Amino acid sequence: MARILQQDDALEAACRHLAAGEAVAMPTETVYGLAADATNGEAVARIFEAKGRPRFNPLIAHVADMEMARRFAVFPPLAERLAGAFWPGPLTLVLPQAEGSAIHPLATAGLDTVALRCPRGFARQAIARLGRPLAAPSANVSGRISATTAEAVQAQLGTRIPLIVDGGPTPVGLESTIVKVAGETLTLLRPGGLAAEEIERVAGRALVRGTTGVEAPGMLASHYAPSARLRLNVAQVEPGEALLAFGPRRARGAETAVKVLNLSPAGDLREAAANLFGHLAALDLGAAAVIAVEPVPASGLGEAINDRLARAAAPRDTGGEKL
Ligand code: TXA
Ligand code: MG
């Protein structure tokens, strides 16, 4: 199994592995990432290998600051403004690649755009110390639930990587929001840990929605699939089902559920986001063949939560995604 080091003691060891072209799992504020040097093709390939991910998925390149970001992408004024407001933080910007960008084409899947994010926490320290960008998808086996604890990473990838940096549970709990910037046009490619409304407020314009599928292949319908079947927006729990609850009021029949976990008893969407993958994984470990899910409001972070739930509930044979 992978060695687990607490983040306060891990910087040197992590950077040694990364400089040697290996993949290391580490915390960001959103979810754990499986990180490798984004400028080194073999290192990036190790990520795909460990995750069993289809190769056509481009990865996010994580940077330490704007100075590093400008080496790889061209920032139109709107992108400049968004990065200024939300970096470091759970926002990924898809931008035109800069001339001479050293990001390896395996990391961008050969596109002429690049997805950049400046994360908070250990990952940012590691990037700054290494002086190179890190490609880092979520640290889970392709198509499975994203990991928000070091233990969850160990369970999925422990036999495939040398080192996991443990920073405790990730505070945001959902992947970053991805926005493509093309001149004056902002397109929401993936809802995530930063509410779309907050981005729109700073940008002073609406995000274009509904064009996700093709541009962000990680958005394949069956992403985030647990083994149990999910039944969404339930008002009535059937006997034998597990229940993923939300808020203070229970669906009818909740007392017959084999196990109940509440995303947020108080109905707080940020708390629910942070609990989402952990609760799904915990219910999935139980014996129930079906996880009933209570309705979660669609506003704010609820948009991303409902998006992940819909993917987790989707049929498994879409898009050739490996499970
Ligand atoms: O919070 C996060 O974003 C986490 C942490 C580790 O930073 N990372 C993450 O990475 O979720 P990943 O690889 O699981 O998701 C990256 C998404 C994929 O859906 C991919 O298709 C999309 O970003 N993407 C990457 N480059 C792109 C590009 N040039 N154009 C469009 N989509 C792109
Ligand atoms: Mg992922």
Short mmCIF file of C-alpha atoms and ligand atoms in Angstrom, two decimals:
data_model
loop_
_atom_site.label_atom_id
_atom_site.label_comp_id
_atom_site.label_asym_id
_atom_site.label_seq_id
_atom_site.Cartn_x
_atom_site.Cartn_y
_atom_site.Cartn_z
CA MET A 1 0.00 0.00 0.00
CA ALA A 2 1.04 3.65 -0.43
CA ARG A 3 2.94 5.40 2.32
CA ILE A 4 0.76 8.04 4.05
CA LEU A 5 2.51 11.15 5.38
CA GLN A 6 0.89 14.00 7.32
CA GLN A 7 1.06 17.19 5.25
CA ASP A 8 3.27 19.06 7.72
CA ASP A 9 6.01 16.45 7.23
CA ALA A 10 5.41 15.65 3.58
CA LEU A 11 6.67 18.55 1.44
CA GLU A 12 10.20 17.29 0.87
CA ALA A 13 9.22 13.68 0.17
CA ALA A 14 6.37 14.72 -2.13
CA CYS A 15 8.64 17.01 -4.16
CA ARG A 16 11.29 14.28 -4.42
CA HIS A 17 8.74 11.85 -5.92
CA LEU A 18 7.29 14.55 -8.20
CA ALA A 19 10.72 15.61 -9.47
CA ALA A 20 11.41 11.94 -10.27
CA GLY A 21 8.29 11.87 -12.47
CA GLU A 22 6.08 9.90 -10.10
CA ALA A 23 2.43 10.55 -9.22
CA VAL A 24 1.60 11.59 -5.65
CA ALA A 25 -1.87 11.96 -4.12
CA MET A 26 -2.31 15.19 -2.16
CA PRO A 27 -5.05 17.38 -0.71
CA THR A 28 -6.41 20.50 -2.35
CA GLU A 29 -9.30 22.50 -0.88
CA THR A 30 -11.76 20.77 -3.26
CA VAL A 31 -10.89 17.04 -3.37
CA TYR A 32 -7.68 15.00 -3.22
CA GLY A 33 -5.69 15.22 -6.45
CA LEU A 34 -3.43 12.65 -8.08
CA ALA A 35 -0.60 15.00 -9.01
CA ALA A 36 2.34 14.73 -11.38
CA ASP A 37 4.64 17.14 -13.22
CA ALA A 38 2.45 18.56 -16.02
CA THR A 39 5.48 19.24 -18.22
CA ASN A 40 6.68 15.61 -18.14
CA GLY A 41 4.79 13.25 -20.46
CA GLU A 42 5.78 10.07 -18.62
CA ALA A 43 4.75 11.55 -15.31
CA VAL A 44 1.35 12.51 -16.76
CA ALA A 45 0.99 9.04 -18.23
CA ARG A 46 1.45 7.58 -14.74
CA ILE A 47 -1.67 9.48 -13.68
CA PHE A 48 -3.74 7.91 -16.46
CA GLU A 49 -2.27 4.51 -15.63
CA ALA A 50 -3.04 4.74 -11.94
CA LYS A 51 -6.59 5.99 -12.53
CA GLY A 52 -7.37 3.69 -15.43
CA ARG A 53 -8.72 6.80 -17.11
CA PRO A 54 -9.60 7.01 -20.81
CA ARG A 55 -6.75 8.88 -22.46
CA PHE A 56 -8.84 11.49 -24.21
CA ASN A 57 -9.59 13.30 -20.94
CA PRO A 58 -7.55 16.49 -20.64
CA LEU A 59 -6.30 17.33 -17.13
CA ILE A 60 -6.24 20.52 -15.08
CA ALA A 61 -2.76 22.06 -14.74
CA HIS A 62 -2.38 23.50 -11.25
CA VAL A 63 -0.20 26.57 -10.74
CA ALA A 64 1.17 28.41 -7.71
CA ASP A 65 0.34 31.97 -8.82
CA MET A 66 -0.47 34.26 -11.77
CA GLU A 67 3.16 34.55 -12.75
CA MET A 68 3.34 30.80 -13.34
CA ALA A 69 -0.10 30.79 -14.98
CA ARG A 70 0.97 33.31 -17.62
CA ARG A 71 3.71 30.98 -18.85
CA PHE A 72 1.01 28.59 -20.06
CA ALA A 73 -2.09 30.57 -20.98
CA VAL A 74 -3.27 33.85 -22.46
CA PHE A 75 -5.53 35.76 -20.05
CA PRO A 76 -8.24 37.95 -21.59
CA PRO A 77 -9.33 40.78 -19.21
CA LEU A 78 -12.32 38.76 -17.95
CA ALA A 79 -10.09 35.82 -17.03
CA GLU A 80 -7.74 38.22 -15.29
CA ARG A 81 -10.63 39.51 -13.22
CA LEU A 82 -11.91 36.06 -12.26
CA ALA A 83 -8.46 34.80 -11.29
CA GLY A 84 -7.93 37.97 -9.25
CA ALA A 85 -11.18 37.41 -7.38
CA PHE A 86 -11.12 33.64 -6.85
CA TRP A 87 -7.53 32.34 -6.92
CA PRO A 88 -6.32 30.52 -4.98
CA GLY A 89 -9.66 28.69 -4.91
CA PRO A 90 -12.10 26.23 -6.49
CA LEU A 91 -12.25 27.83 -9.96
CA THR A 92 -10.66 26.33 -13.09
CA LEU A 93 -10.28 28.52 -16.16
CA VAL A 94 -10.04 27.03 -19.65
CA LEU A 95 -7.93 29.44 -21.69
CA PRO A 96 -6.02 29.61 -24.98
CA GLN A 97 -2.54 28.11 -24.51
CA ALA A 98 0.35 30.55 -24.53
CA GLU A 99 2.97 30.27 -27.23
CA GLY A 100 5.77 28.00 -26.06
CA SER A 101 3.67 26.60 -23.20
CA ALA A 102 5.55 23.70 -21.60
CA ILE A 103 2.42 21.80 -20.52
CA HIS A 104 2.76 18.34 -22.04
CA PRO A 105 0.19 17.60 -24.77
CA LEU A 106 -0.82 14.42 -22.96
CA ALA A 107 -2.10 16.66 -20.16
CA THR A 108 -4.12 18.84 -22.55
CA ALA A 109 -5.18 15.92 -24.78
CA GLY A 110 -3.66 17.85 -27.66
CA LEU A 111 -6.15 20.73 -27.39
CA ASP A 112 -5.07 24.30 -28.07
CA THR A 113 -6.63 25.32 -24.78
CA VAL A 114 -5.46 24.56 -21.25
CA ALA A 115 -7.39 24.22 -17.99
CA LEU A 116 -5.61 26.13 -15.20
CA ARG A 117 -6.31 26.34 -11.50
CA CYS A 118 -4.47 27.79 -8.51
CA PRO A 119 -5.42 25.57 -5.56
CA ARG A 120 -5.30 26.29 -1.84
CA GLY A 121 -3.28 24.30 0.66
CA PHE A 122 -0.58 21.66 0.35
CA ALA A 123 -0.81 21.31 -3.43
CA ARG A 124 0.02 24.97 -3.90
CA GLN A 125 3.03 24.70 -1.59
CA ALA A 126 4.30 21.70 -3.52
CA ILE A 127 3.91 23.50 -6.87
CA ALA A 128 5.76 26.58 -5.58
CA ARG A 129 8.59 24.48 -4.16
CA LEU A 130 8.87 22.37 -7.32
CA GLY A 131 8.65 25.44 -9.56
CA ARG A 132 6.53 23.48 -12.04
CA PRO A 133 2.80 23.06 -12.71
CA LEU A 134 1.12 19.87 -11.51
CA ALA A 135 -1.46 18.00 -13.56
CA ALA A 136 -3.94 16.61 -11.07
CA PRO A 137 -7.26 14.93 -11.68
CA SER A 138 -9.27 13.82 -8.68
CA ALA A 139 -7.49 10.98 -6.87
CA ASN A 140 -9.94 8.19 -7.60
CA VAL A 141 -10.19 5.28 -9.99
CA SER A 142 -11.75 6.51 -13.25
CA GLY A 143 -15.52 6.72 -13.03
CA ARG A 144 -15.69 6.28 -9.27
CA ILE A 145 -16.43 8.66 -6.42
CA SER A 146 -13.89 11.45 -5.84
CA ALA A 147 -11.81 11.09 -2.69
CA THR A 148 -12.12 13.70 0.05
CA THR A 149 -9.92 11.91 2.62
CA ALA A 150 -6.51 10.21 2.51
CA GLU A 151 -8.21 6.96 3.56
CA ALA A 152 -10.53 7.10 0.55
CA VAL A 153 -7.49 7.60 -1.71
CA GLN A 154 -5.73 4.65 -0.07
CA ALA A 155 -8.78 2.44 -0.63
CA GLN A 156 -8.94 3.23 -4.36
CA LEU A 157 -5.35 3.88 -5.43
CA GLY A 158 -3.19 2.59 -2.57
CA THR A 159 -1.66 -0.26 -4.54
CA ARG A 160 -0.88 1.95 -7.54
CA ILE A 161 1.02 4.96 -6.14
CA PRO A 162 3.98 5.42 -3.75
CA LEU A 163 2.78 8.28 -1.54
CA ILE A 164 -0.41 9.86 -0.20
CA VAL A 165 -0.18 13.21 1.59
CA ASP A 166 -2.78 13.43 4.36
CA GLY A 167 -4.30 16.85 5.03
CA GLY A 168 -7.52 15.62 6.64
CA PRO A 169 -10.95 15.93 4.98
CA THR A 170 -11.00 18.50 2.16
CA PRO A 171 -13.00 21.60 3.15
CA VAL A 172 -14.96 22.16 -0.09
CA GLY A 173 -15.64 18.51 -0.94
CA LEU A 174 -16.62 19.07 -4.60
CA GLU A 175 -14.33 19.51 -7.59
CA SER A 176 -13.67 23.00 -8.89
CA THR A 177 -16.11 24.89 -11.10
CA ILE A 178 -14.79 24.94 -14.69
CA VAL A 179 -15.36 28.03 -16.85
CA LYS A 180 -14.13 28.41 -20.40
CA VAL A 181 -13.08 31.94 -21.30
CA ALA A 182 -13.15 32.83 -24.99
CA GLY A 183 -12.79 36.60 -25.30
CA GLU A 184 -15.93 38.03 -23.70
CA THR A 185 -17.78 34.72 -23.57
CA LEU A 186 -17.84 32.67 -20.37
CA THR A 187 -19.10 29.09 -20.63
CA LEU A 188 -19.82 26.94 -17.59
CA LEU A 189 -18.28 23.54 -18.47
CA ARG A 190 -18.72 21.97 -15.03
CA PRO A 191 -20.58 23.27 -11.99
CA GLY A 192 -18.47 22.80 -8.87
CA GLY A 193 -17.25 24.13 -5.54
CA LEU A 194 -17.65 27.80 -6.47
CA ALA A 195 -21.27 28.77 -7.12
CA ALA A 196 -21.97 29.99 -10.66
CA GLU A 197 -23.82 33.00 -9.23
CA GLU A 198 -20.65 34.21 -7.49
CA ILE A 199 -18.74 34.05 -10.77
CA GLU A 200 -21.51 35.90 -12.59
CA ARG A 201 -21.49 38.61 -9.95
CA VAL A 202 -17.77 39.30 -10.34
CA ALA A 203 -17.84 38.93 -14.14
CA GLY A 204 -20.89 41.17 -14.49
CA ARG A 205 -22.38 38.79 -17.05
CA ALA A 206 -24.23 35.49 -17.31
CA LEU A 207 -22.44 32.19 -17.87
CA VAL A 208 -23.41 30.27 -21.00
CA ARG A 209 -24.69 26.83 -19.95
CA GLY A 210 -25.68 23.54 -21.46
CA THR A 211 -22.71 22.81 -23.74
CA THR A 212 -20.81 20.60 -21.28
CA GLY A 213 -20.67 17.07 -22.73
CA VAL A 214 -18.26 17.51 -25.61
CA GLU A 215 -15.87 20.05 -24.17
CA ALA A 216 -15.23 18.48 -20.79
CA PRO A 217 -15.05 14.75 -21.48
CA GLY A 218 -14.72 14.12 -17.73
CA MET A 219 -18.41 14.98 -17.74
CA LEU A 220 -19.29 11.54 -19.19
CA ALA A 221 -22.72 10.61 -17.89
CA SER A 222 -21.66 7.68 -15.71
CA HIS A 223 -18.89 9.53 -13.84
CA TYR A 224 -18.95 9.24 -10.03
CA ALA A 225 -20.72 5.88 -10.11
CA PRO A 226 -21.16 3.97 -6.84
CA SER A 227 -21.98 0.23 -7.02
CA ALA A 228 -25.48 0.65 -5.60
CA ARG A 229 -28.20 2.11 -7.81
CA LEU A 230 -29.29 5.64 -6.93
CA ARG A 231 -32.92 6.77 -6.87
CA LEU A 232 -33.13 10.56 -6.84
CA ASN A 233 -35.60 13.09 -5.40
CA VAL A 234 -37.47 10.49 -3.39
CA ALA A 235 -40.52 11.40 -1.35
CA GLN A 236 -41.04 7.77 -0.25
CA VAL A 237 -38.29 5.35 0.87
CA GLU A 238 -38.87 1.69 -0.05
CA PRO A 239 -38.04 -1.10 2.43
CA GLY A 240 -34.42 -2.25 2.19
CA GLU A 241 -33.11 0.97 0.70
CA ALA A 242 -30.38 3.12 2.23
CA LEU A 243 -31.20 6.82 2.52
CA LEU A 244 -29.07 9.83 1.67
CA ALA A 245 -31.00 12.57 3.45
CA PHE A 246 -30.87 16.36 3.27
CA GLY A 247 -32.24 18.93 5.69
CA PRO A 248 -34.40 18.63 8.80
CA ARG A 249 -37.47 16.82 7.35
CA ARG A 250 -37.44 13.12 6.33
CA ALA A 251 -39.05 11.41 3.34
CA ARG A 252 -41.93 9.03 4.15
CA GLY A 253 -40.74 5.56 5.10
CA ALA A 254 -37.33 6.85 6.25
CA GLU A 255 -37.66 4.71 9.38
CA THR A 256 -37.50 1.56 7.19
CA ALA A 257 -34.14 2.55 5.62
CA VAL A 258 -31.28 0.15 6.40
CA LYS A 259 -28.97 3.12 6.96
CA VAL A 260 -29.47 6.91 6.91
CA LEU A 261 -26.79 9.56 6.41
CA ASN A 262 -27.74 13.23 6.25
CA LEU A 263 -25.76 15.57 3.95
CA SER A 264 -26.70 18.49 6.19
CA PRO A 265 -29.33 18.21 8.95
CA ALA A 266 -29.56 22.02 8.94
CA GLY A 267 -30.03 22.17 5.15
CA ASP A 268 -26.72 23.98 4.52
CA LEU A 269 -25.52 23.39 0.92
CA ARG A 270 -21.85 24.00 1.67
CA GLU A 271 -21.93 21.39 4.40
CA ALA A 272 -23.80 19.07 2.03
CA ALA A 273 -21.15 19.53 -0.68
CA ALA A 274 -18.37 18.69 1.76
CA ASN A 275 -20.20 15.51 2.85
CA LEU A 276 -21.43 14.34 -0.56
CA PHE A 277 -18.76 11.90 -1.75
CA GLY A 278 -17.98 10.60 1.75
CA HIS A 279 -21.62 9.84 2.53
CA LEU A 280 -22.21 8.23 -0.88
CA ALA A 281 -19.15 6.02 -0.38
CA ALA A 282 -20.23 5.07 3.15
CA LEU A 283 -23.76 4.12 2.04
CA ASP A 284 -22.30 2.26 -0.94
CA LEU A 285 -20.26 0.07 1.47
CA GLY A 286 -23.47 -1.18 3.10
CA ALA A 287 -25.65 -4.04 1.88
CA ALA A 288 -28.40 -1.95 0.25
CA ALA A 289 -28.75 -2.37 -3.53
CA VAL A 290 -30.47 1.00 -3.80
CA ILE A 291 -29.61 4.35 -2.26
CA ALA A 292 -32.64 6.63 -2.08
CA VAL A 293 -31.73 10.32 -2.21
CA GLU A 294 -33.90 13.10 -0.84
CA PRO A 295 -34.32 16.26 -2.96
CA VAL A 296 -31.53 18.83 -2.70
CA PRO A 297 -32.36 22.42 -3.73
CA ALA A 298 -30.85 23.49 -7.09
CA SER A 299 -29.60 26.95 -6.05
CA GLY A 300 -25.97 27.90 -5.34
CA LEU A 301 -23.78 24.84 -4.66
CA GLY A 302 -26.93 22.74 -5.05
CA GLU A 303 -26.43 22.91 -8.83
CA ALA A 304 -23.13 21.02 -8.59
CA ILE A 305 -24.47 18.61 -5.97
CA ASN A 306 -27.44 17.71 -8.18
CA ASP A 307 -25.11 17.38 -11.17
CA ARG A 308 -22.92 14.84 -9.31
CA LEU A 309 -25.97 12.97 -8.06
CA ALA A 310 -27.41 12.75 -11.58
CA ARG A 311 -24.09 11.34 -12.85
CA ALA A 312 -23.92 8.88 -9.99
CA ALA A 313 -27.44 7.73 -10.88
CA ALA A 314 -26.83 7.45 -14.64
CA PRO A 315 -26.75 4.04 -16.40
CA ARG A 316 -23.23 2.57 -16.36
CA ASP A 317 -22.72 1.68 -20.02
CA THR A 318 -22.44 5.22 -21.44
CA GLY A 319 -19.46 6.63 -23.27
CA GLY A 320 -17.08 3.73 -22.79
CA GLU A 321 -16.11 4.94 -19.33
CA LYS A 322 -14.21 2.24 -17.45
CA LEU A 323 -15.47 1.41 -14.02
O1 TXA B 1 -11.18 20.40 -7.98
C1 TXA B 1 -10.70 19.93 -9.02
O2 TXA B 1 -10.86 20.45 -10.12
C2 TXA B 1 -9.87 18.64 -8.86
C3 TXA B 1 -8.68 18.97 -7.97
C4 TXA B 1 -7.73 17.82 -7.82
O3 TXA B 1 -8.01 20.12 -8.44
N1 TXA B 1 -9.46 18.16 -10.16
C5 TXA B 1 -10.33 17.62 -11.04
O4 TXA B 1 -9.73 17.18 -12.20
O5 TXA B 1 -11.50 17.49 -10.83
P1 TXA B 1 -10.41 16.17 -13.22
O6 TXA B 1 -9.30 15.76 -14.15
O7 TXA B 1 -11.08 15.07 -12.49
O8 TXA B 1 -11.40 17.03 -14.02
C6 TXA B 1 -10.91 17.94 -14.99
C7 TXA B 1 -11.98 18.33 -15.96
C8 TXA B 1 -12.37 17.20 -16.87
O9 TXA B 1 -13.78 17.17 -16.98
C9 TXA B 1 -11.71 17.59 -18.19
O10 TXA B 1 -12.37 17.05 -19.28
C10 TXA B 1 -11.80 19.11 -18.11
O11 TXA B 1 -11.49 19.38 -16.77
N2 TXA B 1 -10.80 19.79 -18.95
C11 TXA B 1 -9.47 19.79 -18.80
N3 TXA B 1 -8.87 20.51 -19.76
C12 TXA B 1 -9.86 20.99 -20.56
C13 TXA B 1 -9.89 21.79 -21.74
N4 TXA B 1 -8.78 22.25 -22.31
N5 TXA B 1 -11.10 22.08 -22.26
C14 TXA B 1 -12.23 21.60 -21.69
N6 TXA B 1 -12.26 20.84 -20.58
C15 TXA B 1 -11.10 20.52 -20.02
MG MG B 2 -12.66 13.39 -11.43
#
